[in-house]
PDB file of C-alpha atoms in Angstrom:
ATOM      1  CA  UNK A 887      56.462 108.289-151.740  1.00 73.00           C
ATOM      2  CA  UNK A 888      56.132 105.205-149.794  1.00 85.00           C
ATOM      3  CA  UNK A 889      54.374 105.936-146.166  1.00 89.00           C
ATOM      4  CA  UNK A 890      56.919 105.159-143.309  1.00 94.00           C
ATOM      5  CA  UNK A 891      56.289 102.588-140.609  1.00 95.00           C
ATOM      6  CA  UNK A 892      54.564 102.525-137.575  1.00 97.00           C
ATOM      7  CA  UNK A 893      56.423 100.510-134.548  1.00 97.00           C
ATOM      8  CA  UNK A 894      54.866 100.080-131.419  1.00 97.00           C
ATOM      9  CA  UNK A 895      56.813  99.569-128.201  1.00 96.00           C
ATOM     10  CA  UNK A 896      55.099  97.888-125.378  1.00 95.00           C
ATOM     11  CA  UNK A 897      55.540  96.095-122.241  1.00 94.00           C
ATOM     12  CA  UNK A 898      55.487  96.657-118.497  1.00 92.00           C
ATOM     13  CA  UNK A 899      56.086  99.642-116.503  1.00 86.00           C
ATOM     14  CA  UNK A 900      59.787  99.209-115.943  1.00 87.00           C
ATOM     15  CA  UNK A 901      60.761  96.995-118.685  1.00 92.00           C
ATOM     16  CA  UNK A 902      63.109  99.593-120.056  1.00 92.00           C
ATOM     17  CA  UNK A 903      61.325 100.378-123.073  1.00 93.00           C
ATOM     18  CA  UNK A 904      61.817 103.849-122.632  1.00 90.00           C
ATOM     19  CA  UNK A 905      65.530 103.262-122.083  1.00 93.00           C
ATOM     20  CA  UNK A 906      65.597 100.968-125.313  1.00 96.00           C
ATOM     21  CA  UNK A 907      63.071 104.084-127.668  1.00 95.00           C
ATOM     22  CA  UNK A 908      65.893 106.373-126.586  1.00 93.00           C
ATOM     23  CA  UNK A 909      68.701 104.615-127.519  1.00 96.00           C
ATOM     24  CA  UNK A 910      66.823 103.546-131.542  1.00 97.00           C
ATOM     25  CA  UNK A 911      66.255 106.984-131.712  1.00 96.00           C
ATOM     26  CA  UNK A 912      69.872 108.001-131.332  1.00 96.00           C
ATOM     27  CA  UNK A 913      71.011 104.860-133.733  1.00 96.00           C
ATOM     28  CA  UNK A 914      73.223 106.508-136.403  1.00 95.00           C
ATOM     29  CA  UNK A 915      71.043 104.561-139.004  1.00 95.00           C
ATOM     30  CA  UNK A 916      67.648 104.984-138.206  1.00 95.00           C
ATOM     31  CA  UNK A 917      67.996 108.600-136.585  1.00 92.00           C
ATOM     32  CA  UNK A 918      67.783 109.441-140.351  1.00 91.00           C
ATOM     33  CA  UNK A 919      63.960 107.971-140.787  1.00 93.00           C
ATOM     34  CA  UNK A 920      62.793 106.867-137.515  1.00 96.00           C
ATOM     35  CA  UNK A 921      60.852 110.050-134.994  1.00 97.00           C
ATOM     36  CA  UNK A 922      59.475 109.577-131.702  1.00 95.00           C
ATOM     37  CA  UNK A 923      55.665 110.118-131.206  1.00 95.00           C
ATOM     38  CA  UNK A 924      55.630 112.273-128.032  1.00 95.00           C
ATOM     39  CA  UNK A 925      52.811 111.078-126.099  1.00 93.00           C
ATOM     40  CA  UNK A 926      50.462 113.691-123.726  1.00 96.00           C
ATOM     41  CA  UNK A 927      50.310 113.205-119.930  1.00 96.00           C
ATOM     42  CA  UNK A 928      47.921 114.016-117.044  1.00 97.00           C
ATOM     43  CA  UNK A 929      50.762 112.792-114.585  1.00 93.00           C
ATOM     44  CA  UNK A 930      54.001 114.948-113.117  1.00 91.00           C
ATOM     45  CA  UNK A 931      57.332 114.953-114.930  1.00 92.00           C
ATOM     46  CA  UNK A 932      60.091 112.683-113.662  1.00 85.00           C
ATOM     47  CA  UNK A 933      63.126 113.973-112.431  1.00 86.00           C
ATOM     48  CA  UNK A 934      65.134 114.369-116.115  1.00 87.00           C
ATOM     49  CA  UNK A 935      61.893 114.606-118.333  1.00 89.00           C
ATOM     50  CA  UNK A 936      61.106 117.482-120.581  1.00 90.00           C
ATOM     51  CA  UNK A 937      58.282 119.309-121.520  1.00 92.00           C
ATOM     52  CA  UNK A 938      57.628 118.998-125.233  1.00 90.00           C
ATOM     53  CA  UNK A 939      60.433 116.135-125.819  1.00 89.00           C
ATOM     54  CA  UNK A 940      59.467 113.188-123.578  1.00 89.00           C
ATOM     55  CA  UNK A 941      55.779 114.286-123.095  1.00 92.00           C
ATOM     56  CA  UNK A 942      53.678 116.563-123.494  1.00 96.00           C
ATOM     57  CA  UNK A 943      52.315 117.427-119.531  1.00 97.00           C
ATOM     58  CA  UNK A 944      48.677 118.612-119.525  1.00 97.00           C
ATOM     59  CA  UNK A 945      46.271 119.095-117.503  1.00 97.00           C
ATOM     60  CA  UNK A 946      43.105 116.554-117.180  1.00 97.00           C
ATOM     61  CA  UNK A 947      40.888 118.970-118.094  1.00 97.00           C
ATOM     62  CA  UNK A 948      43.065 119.636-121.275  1.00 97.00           C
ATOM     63  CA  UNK A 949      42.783 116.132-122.208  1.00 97.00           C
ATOM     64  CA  UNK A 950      39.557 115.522-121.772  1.00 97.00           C
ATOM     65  CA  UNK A 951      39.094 118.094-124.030  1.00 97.00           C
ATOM     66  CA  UNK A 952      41.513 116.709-126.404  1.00 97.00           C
ATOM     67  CA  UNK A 953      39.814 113.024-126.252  1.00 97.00           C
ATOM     68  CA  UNK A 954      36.252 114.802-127.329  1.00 97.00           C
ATOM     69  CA  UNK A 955      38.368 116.663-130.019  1.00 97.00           C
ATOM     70  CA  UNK A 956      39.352 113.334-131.833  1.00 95.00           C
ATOM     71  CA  UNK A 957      43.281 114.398-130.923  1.00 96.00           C
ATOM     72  CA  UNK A 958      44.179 110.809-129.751  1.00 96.00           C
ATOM     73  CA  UNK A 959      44.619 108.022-131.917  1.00 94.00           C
ATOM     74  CA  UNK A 960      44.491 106.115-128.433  1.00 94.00           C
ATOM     75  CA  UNK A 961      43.891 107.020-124.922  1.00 95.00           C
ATOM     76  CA  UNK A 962      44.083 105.438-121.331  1.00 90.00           C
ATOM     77  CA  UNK A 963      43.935 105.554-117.796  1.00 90.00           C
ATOM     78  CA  UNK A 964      46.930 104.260-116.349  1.00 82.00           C
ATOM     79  CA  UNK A 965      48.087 104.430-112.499  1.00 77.00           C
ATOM     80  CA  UNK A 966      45.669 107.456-112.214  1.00 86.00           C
ATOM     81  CA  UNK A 967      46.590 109.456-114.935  1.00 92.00           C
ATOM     82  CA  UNK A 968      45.928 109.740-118.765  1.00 95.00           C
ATOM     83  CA  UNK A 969      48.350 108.773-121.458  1.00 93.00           C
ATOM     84  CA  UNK A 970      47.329 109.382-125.244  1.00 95.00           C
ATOM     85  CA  UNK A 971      49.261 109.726-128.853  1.00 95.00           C
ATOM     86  CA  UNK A 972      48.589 112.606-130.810  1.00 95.00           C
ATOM     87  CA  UNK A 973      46.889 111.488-133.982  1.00 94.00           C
ATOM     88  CA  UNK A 974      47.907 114.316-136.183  1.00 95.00           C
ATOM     89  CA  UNK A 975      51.853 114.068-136.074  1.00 94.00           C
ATOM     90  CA  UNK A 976      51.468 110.267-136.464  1.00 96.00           C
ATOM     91  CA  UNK A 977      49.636 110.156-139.613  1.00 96.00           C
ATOM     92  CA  UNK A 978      51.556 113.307-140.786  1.00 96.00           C
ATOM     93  CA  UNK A 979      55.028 111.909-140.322  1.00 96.00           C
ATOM     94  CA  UNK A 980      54.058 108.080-142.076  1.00 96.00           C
ATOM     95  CA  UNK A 981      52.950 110.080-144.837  1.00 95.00           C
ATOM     96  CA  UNK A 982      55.754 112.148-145.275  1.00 95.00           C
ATOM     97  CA  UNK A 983      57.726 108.539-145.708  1.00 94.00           C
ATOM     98  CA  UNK A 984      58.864 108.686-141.876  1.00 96.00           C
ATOM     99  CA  UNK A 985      59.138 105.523-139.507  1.00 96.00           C
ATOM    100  CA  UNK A 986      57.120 106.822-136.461  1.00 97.00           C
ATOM    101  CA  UNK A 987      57.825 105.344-133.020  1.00 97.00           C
ATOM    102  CA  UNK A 988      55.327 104.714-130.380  1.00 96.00           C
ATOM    103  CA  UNK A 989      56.213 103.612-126.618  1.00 93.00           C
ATOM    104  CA  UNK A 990      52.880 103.385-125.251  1.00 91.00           C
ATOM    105  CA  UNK A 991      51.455 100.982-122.591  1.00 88.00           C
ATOM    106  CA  UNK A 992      49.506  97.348-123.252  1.00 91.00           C
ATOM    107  CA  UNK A 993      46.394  98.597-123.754  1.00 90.00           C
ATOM    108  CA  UNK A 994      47.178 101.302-126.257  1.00 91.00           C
ATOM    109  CA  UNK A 995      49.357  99.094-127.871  1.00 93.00           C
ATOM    110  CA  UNK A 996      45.934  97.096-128.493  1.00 93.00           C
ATOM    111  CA  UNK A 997      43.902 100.185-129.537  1.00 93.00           C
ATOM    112  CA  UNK A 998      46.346 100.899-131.977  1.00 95.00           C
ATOM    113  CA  UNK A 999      46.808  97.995-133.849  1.00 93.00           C
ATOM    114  CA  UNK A1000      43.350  97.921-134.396  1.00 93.00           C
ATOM    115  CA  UNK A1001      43.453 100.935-136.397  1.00 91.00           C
ATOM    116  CA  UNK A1002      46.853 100.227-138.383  1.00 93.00           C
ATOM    117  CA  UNK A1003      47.121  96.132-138.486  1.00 93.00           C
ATOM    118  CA  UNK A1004      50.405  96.829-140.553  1.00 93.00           C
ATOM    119  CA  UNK A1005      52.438  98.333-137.730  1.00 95.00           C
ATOM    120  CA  UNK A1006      55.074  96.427-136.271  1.00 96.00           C
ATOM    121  CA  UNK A1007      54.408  95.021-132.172  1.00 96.00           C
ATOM    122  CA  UNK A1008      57.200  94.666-130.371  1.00 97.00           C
ATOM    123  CA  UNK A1009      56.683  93.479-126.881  1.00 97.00           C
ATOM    124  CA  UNK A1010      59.838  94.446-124.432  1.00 97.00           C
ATOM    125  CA  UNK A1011      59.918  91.830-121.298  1.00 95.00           C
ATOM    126  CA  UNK A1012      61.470  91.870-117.933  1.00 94.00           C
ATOM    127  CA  UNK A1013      63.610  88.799-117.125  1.00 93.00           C
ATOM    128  CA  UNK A1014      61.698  88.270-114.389  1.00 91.00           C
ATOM    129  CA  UNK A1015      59.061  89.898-112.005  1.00 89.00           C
ATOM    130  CA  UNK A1016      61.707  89.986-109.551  1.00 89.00           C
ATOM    131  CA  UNK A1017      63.968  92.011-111.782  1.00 88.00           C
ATOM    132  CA  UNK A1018      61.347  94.058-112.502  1.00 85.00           C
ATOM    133  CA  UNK A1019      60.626  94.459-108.901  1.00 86.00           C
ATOM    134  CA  UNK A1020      64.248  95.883-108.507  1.00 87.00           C
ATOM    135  CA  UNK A1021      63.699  98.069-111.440  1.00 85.00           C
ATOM    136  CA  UNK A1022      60.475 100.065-110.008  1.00 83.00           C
ATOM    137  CA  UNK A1023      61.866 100.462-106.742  1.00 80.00           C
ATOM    138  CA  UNK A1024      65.552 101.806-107.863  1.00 82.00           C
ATOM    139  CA  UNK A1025      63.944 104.327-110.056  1.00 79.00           C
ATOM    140  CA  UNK A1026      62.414 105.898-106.977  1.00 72.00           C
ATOM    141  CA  UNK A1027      60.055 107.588-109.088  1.00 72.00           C
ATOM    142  CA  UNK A1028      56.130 105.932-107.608  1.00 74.00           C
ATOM    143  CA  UNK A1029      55.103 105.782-104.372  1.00 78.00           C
ATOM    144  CA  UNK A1030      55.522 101.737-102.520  1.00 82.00           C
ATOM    145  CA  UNK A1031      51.835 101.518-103.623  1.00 83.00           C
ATOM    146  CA  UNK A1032      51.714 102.654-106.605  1.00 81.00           C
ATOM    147  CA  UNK A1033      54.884 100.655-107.482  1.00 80.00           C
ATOM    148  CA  UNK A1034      52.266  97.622-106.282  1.00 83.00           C
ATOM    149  CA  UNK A1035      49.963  98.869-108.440  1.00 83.00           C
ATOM    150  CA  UNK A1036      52.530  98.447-111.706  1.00 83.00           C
ATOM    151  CA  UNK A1037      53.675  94.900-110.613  1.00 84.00           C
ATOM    152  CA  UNK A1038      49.600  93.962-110.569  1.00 89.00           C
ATOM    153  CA  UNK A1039      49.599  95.336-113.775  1.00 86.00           C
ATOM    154  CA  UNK A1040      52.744  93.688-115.556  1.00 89.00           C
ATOM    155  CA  UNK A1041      51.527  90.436-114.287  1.00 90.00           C
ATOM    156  CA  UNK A1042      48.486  90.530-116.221  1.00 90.00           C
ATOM    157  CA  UNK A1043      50.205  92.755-119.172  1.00 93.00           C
ATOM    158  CA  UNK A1044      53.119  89.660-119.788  1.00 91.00           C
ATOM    159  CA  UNK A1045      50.049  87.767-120.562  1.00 93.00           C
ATOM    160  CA  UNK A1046      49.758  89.840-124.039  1.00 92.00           C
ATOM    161  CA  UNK A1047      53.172  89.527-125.183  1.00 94.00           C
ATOM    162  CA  UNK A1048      51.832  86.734-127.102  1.00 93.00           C
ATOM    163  CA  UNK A1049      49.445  88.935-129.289  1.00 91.00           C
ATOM    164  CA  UNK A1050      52.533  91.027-130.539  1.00 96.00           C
ATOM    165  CA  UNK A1051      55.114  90.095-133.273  1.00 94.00           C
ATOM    166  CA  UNK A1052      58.063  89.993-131.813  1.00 95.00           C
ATOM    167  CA  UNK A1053      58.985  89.495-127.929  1.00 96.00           C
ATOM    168  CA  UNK A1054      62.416  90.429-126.791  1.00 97.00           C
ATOM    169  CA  UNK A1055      63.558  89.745-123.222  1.00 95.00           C
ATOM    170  CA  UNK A1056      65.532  92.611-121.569  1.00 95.00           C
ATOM    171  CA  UNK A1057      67.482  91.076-119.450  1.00 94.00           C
ATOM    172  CA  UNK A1058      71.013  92.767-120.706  1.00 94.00           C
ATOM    173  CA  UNK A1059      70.644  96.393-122.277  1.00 95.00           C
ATOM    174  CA  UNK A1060      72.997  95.844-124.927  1.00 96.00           C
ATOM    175  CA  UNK A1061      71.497  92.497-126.136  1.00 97.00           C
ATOM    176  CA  UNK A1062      67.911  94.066-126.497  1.00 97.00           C
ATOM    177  CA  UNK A1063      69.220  97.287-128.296  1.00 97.00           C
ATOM    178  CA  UNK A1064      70.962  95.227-131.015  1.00 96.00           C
ATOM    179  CA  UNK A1065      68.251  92.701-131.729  1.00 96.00           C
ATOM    180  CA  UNK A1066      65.718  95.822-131.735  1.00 96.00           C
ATOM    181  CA  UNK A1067      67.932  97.709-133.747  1.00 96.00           C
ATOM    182  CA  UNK A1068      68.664  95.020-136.438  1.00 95.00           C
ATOM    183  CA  UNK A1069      64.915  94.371-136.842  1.00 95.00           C
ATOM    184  CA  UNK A1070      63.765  98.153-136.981  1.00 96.00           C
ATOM    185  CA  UNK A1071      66.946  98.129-139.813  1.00 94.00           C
ATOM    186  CA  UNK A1072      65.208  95.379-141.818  1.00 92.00           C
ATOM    187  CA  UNK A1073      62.037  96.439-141.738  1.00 92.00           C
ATOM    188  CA  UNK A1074      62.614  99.928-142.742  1.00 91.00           C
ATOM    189  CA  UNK A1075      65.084  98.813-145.382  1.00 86.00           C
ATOM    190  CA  UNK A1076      62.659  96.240-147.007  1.00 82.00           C
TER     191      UNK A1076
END
């Protein structure tokens, strides 16, 4: 059987690749081969978030259990809290033939690719920082500083959109779904 493909989604806090993971994962085409890595969390759900199907919420002592386990195929800090990808249901799913899909931040993005130089970066970019300014604050979901905080951050994250494969500009939803959803398409086809 031929091992599925590992895409990594990446970009800024407020980019919309959340928004864009969703809406792959519900693509009539690749809902057949293409599963969402669920990532564990430190932090609080946001209002709509579930337990279990957008993350996994844990506590810190949990996962710094979990990172001394060997659970994570990468981990981070981010804005105070931990992120990580369970390594098991990655590696279980590619060899079952499955495209796995991974919306993690910059960094992991990094620590990943390190370990699987074959998976496919894709680098999801505001229009703008303004835009993305706009963004952060209408999802009303951080604090005004630690919205400040993820602006800092996607300054100096834009700078690594050049050390992925493929960059594609949000600016309009539907633009961004069909380009990502046309490449994930060829790539799991070829």
């Amino acid at each position: 059987m031929k091992p599925g493909t590992l895409f990594i989604l990446s970009g800024p806090s407020g980019s919309g690749k959340t928004t864009l993971s969703k809406k792959l994962l519900e693509h009539p085409e690749l809902r057949k081969t293409l599963v969402k890595s669920v990532s564990a969390t430190t932090r609080r759900p946001r209002p709509g978030e579930s337990p279990g199907q957008d993350y996994f919420f844990i506590s810190e002592k949990m996962f710094r259990y979990k990172i001394r386990a060997g659970h994570f195929l990468e981990w981070e800090k981010v804005f105070q809290s931990y992120y990580g990808t369970p390594r098991r249901t990655v590696l279980l799913n590619l060899r079952q033939g499955k495209s796995v899909l991974l919306c993690i931040d910059v960094r992991g993005a990094k620590t990943v690719a390190r370990g699987f130089p074959q998976a496919c970066r894709i680098f999801i970019q505001p229009p703008s920082m303004a835009v993305l300014k706009e963004r952060l604050e209408f999802r009303k979901s951080e604090t005004s500083q630690e919205r400040n905080l993820r602006l800092k951050a996607a300054q100096a994250e834009m700078k690594e959109a050049r050390l992925f494969d493929r960059v594609v500009v949000n600016d309009k939803l539907s633009e961004a779904y069909r380009l990502l959803s046309d490449f994930f398409l060829c790539k799991i086809r070829s």
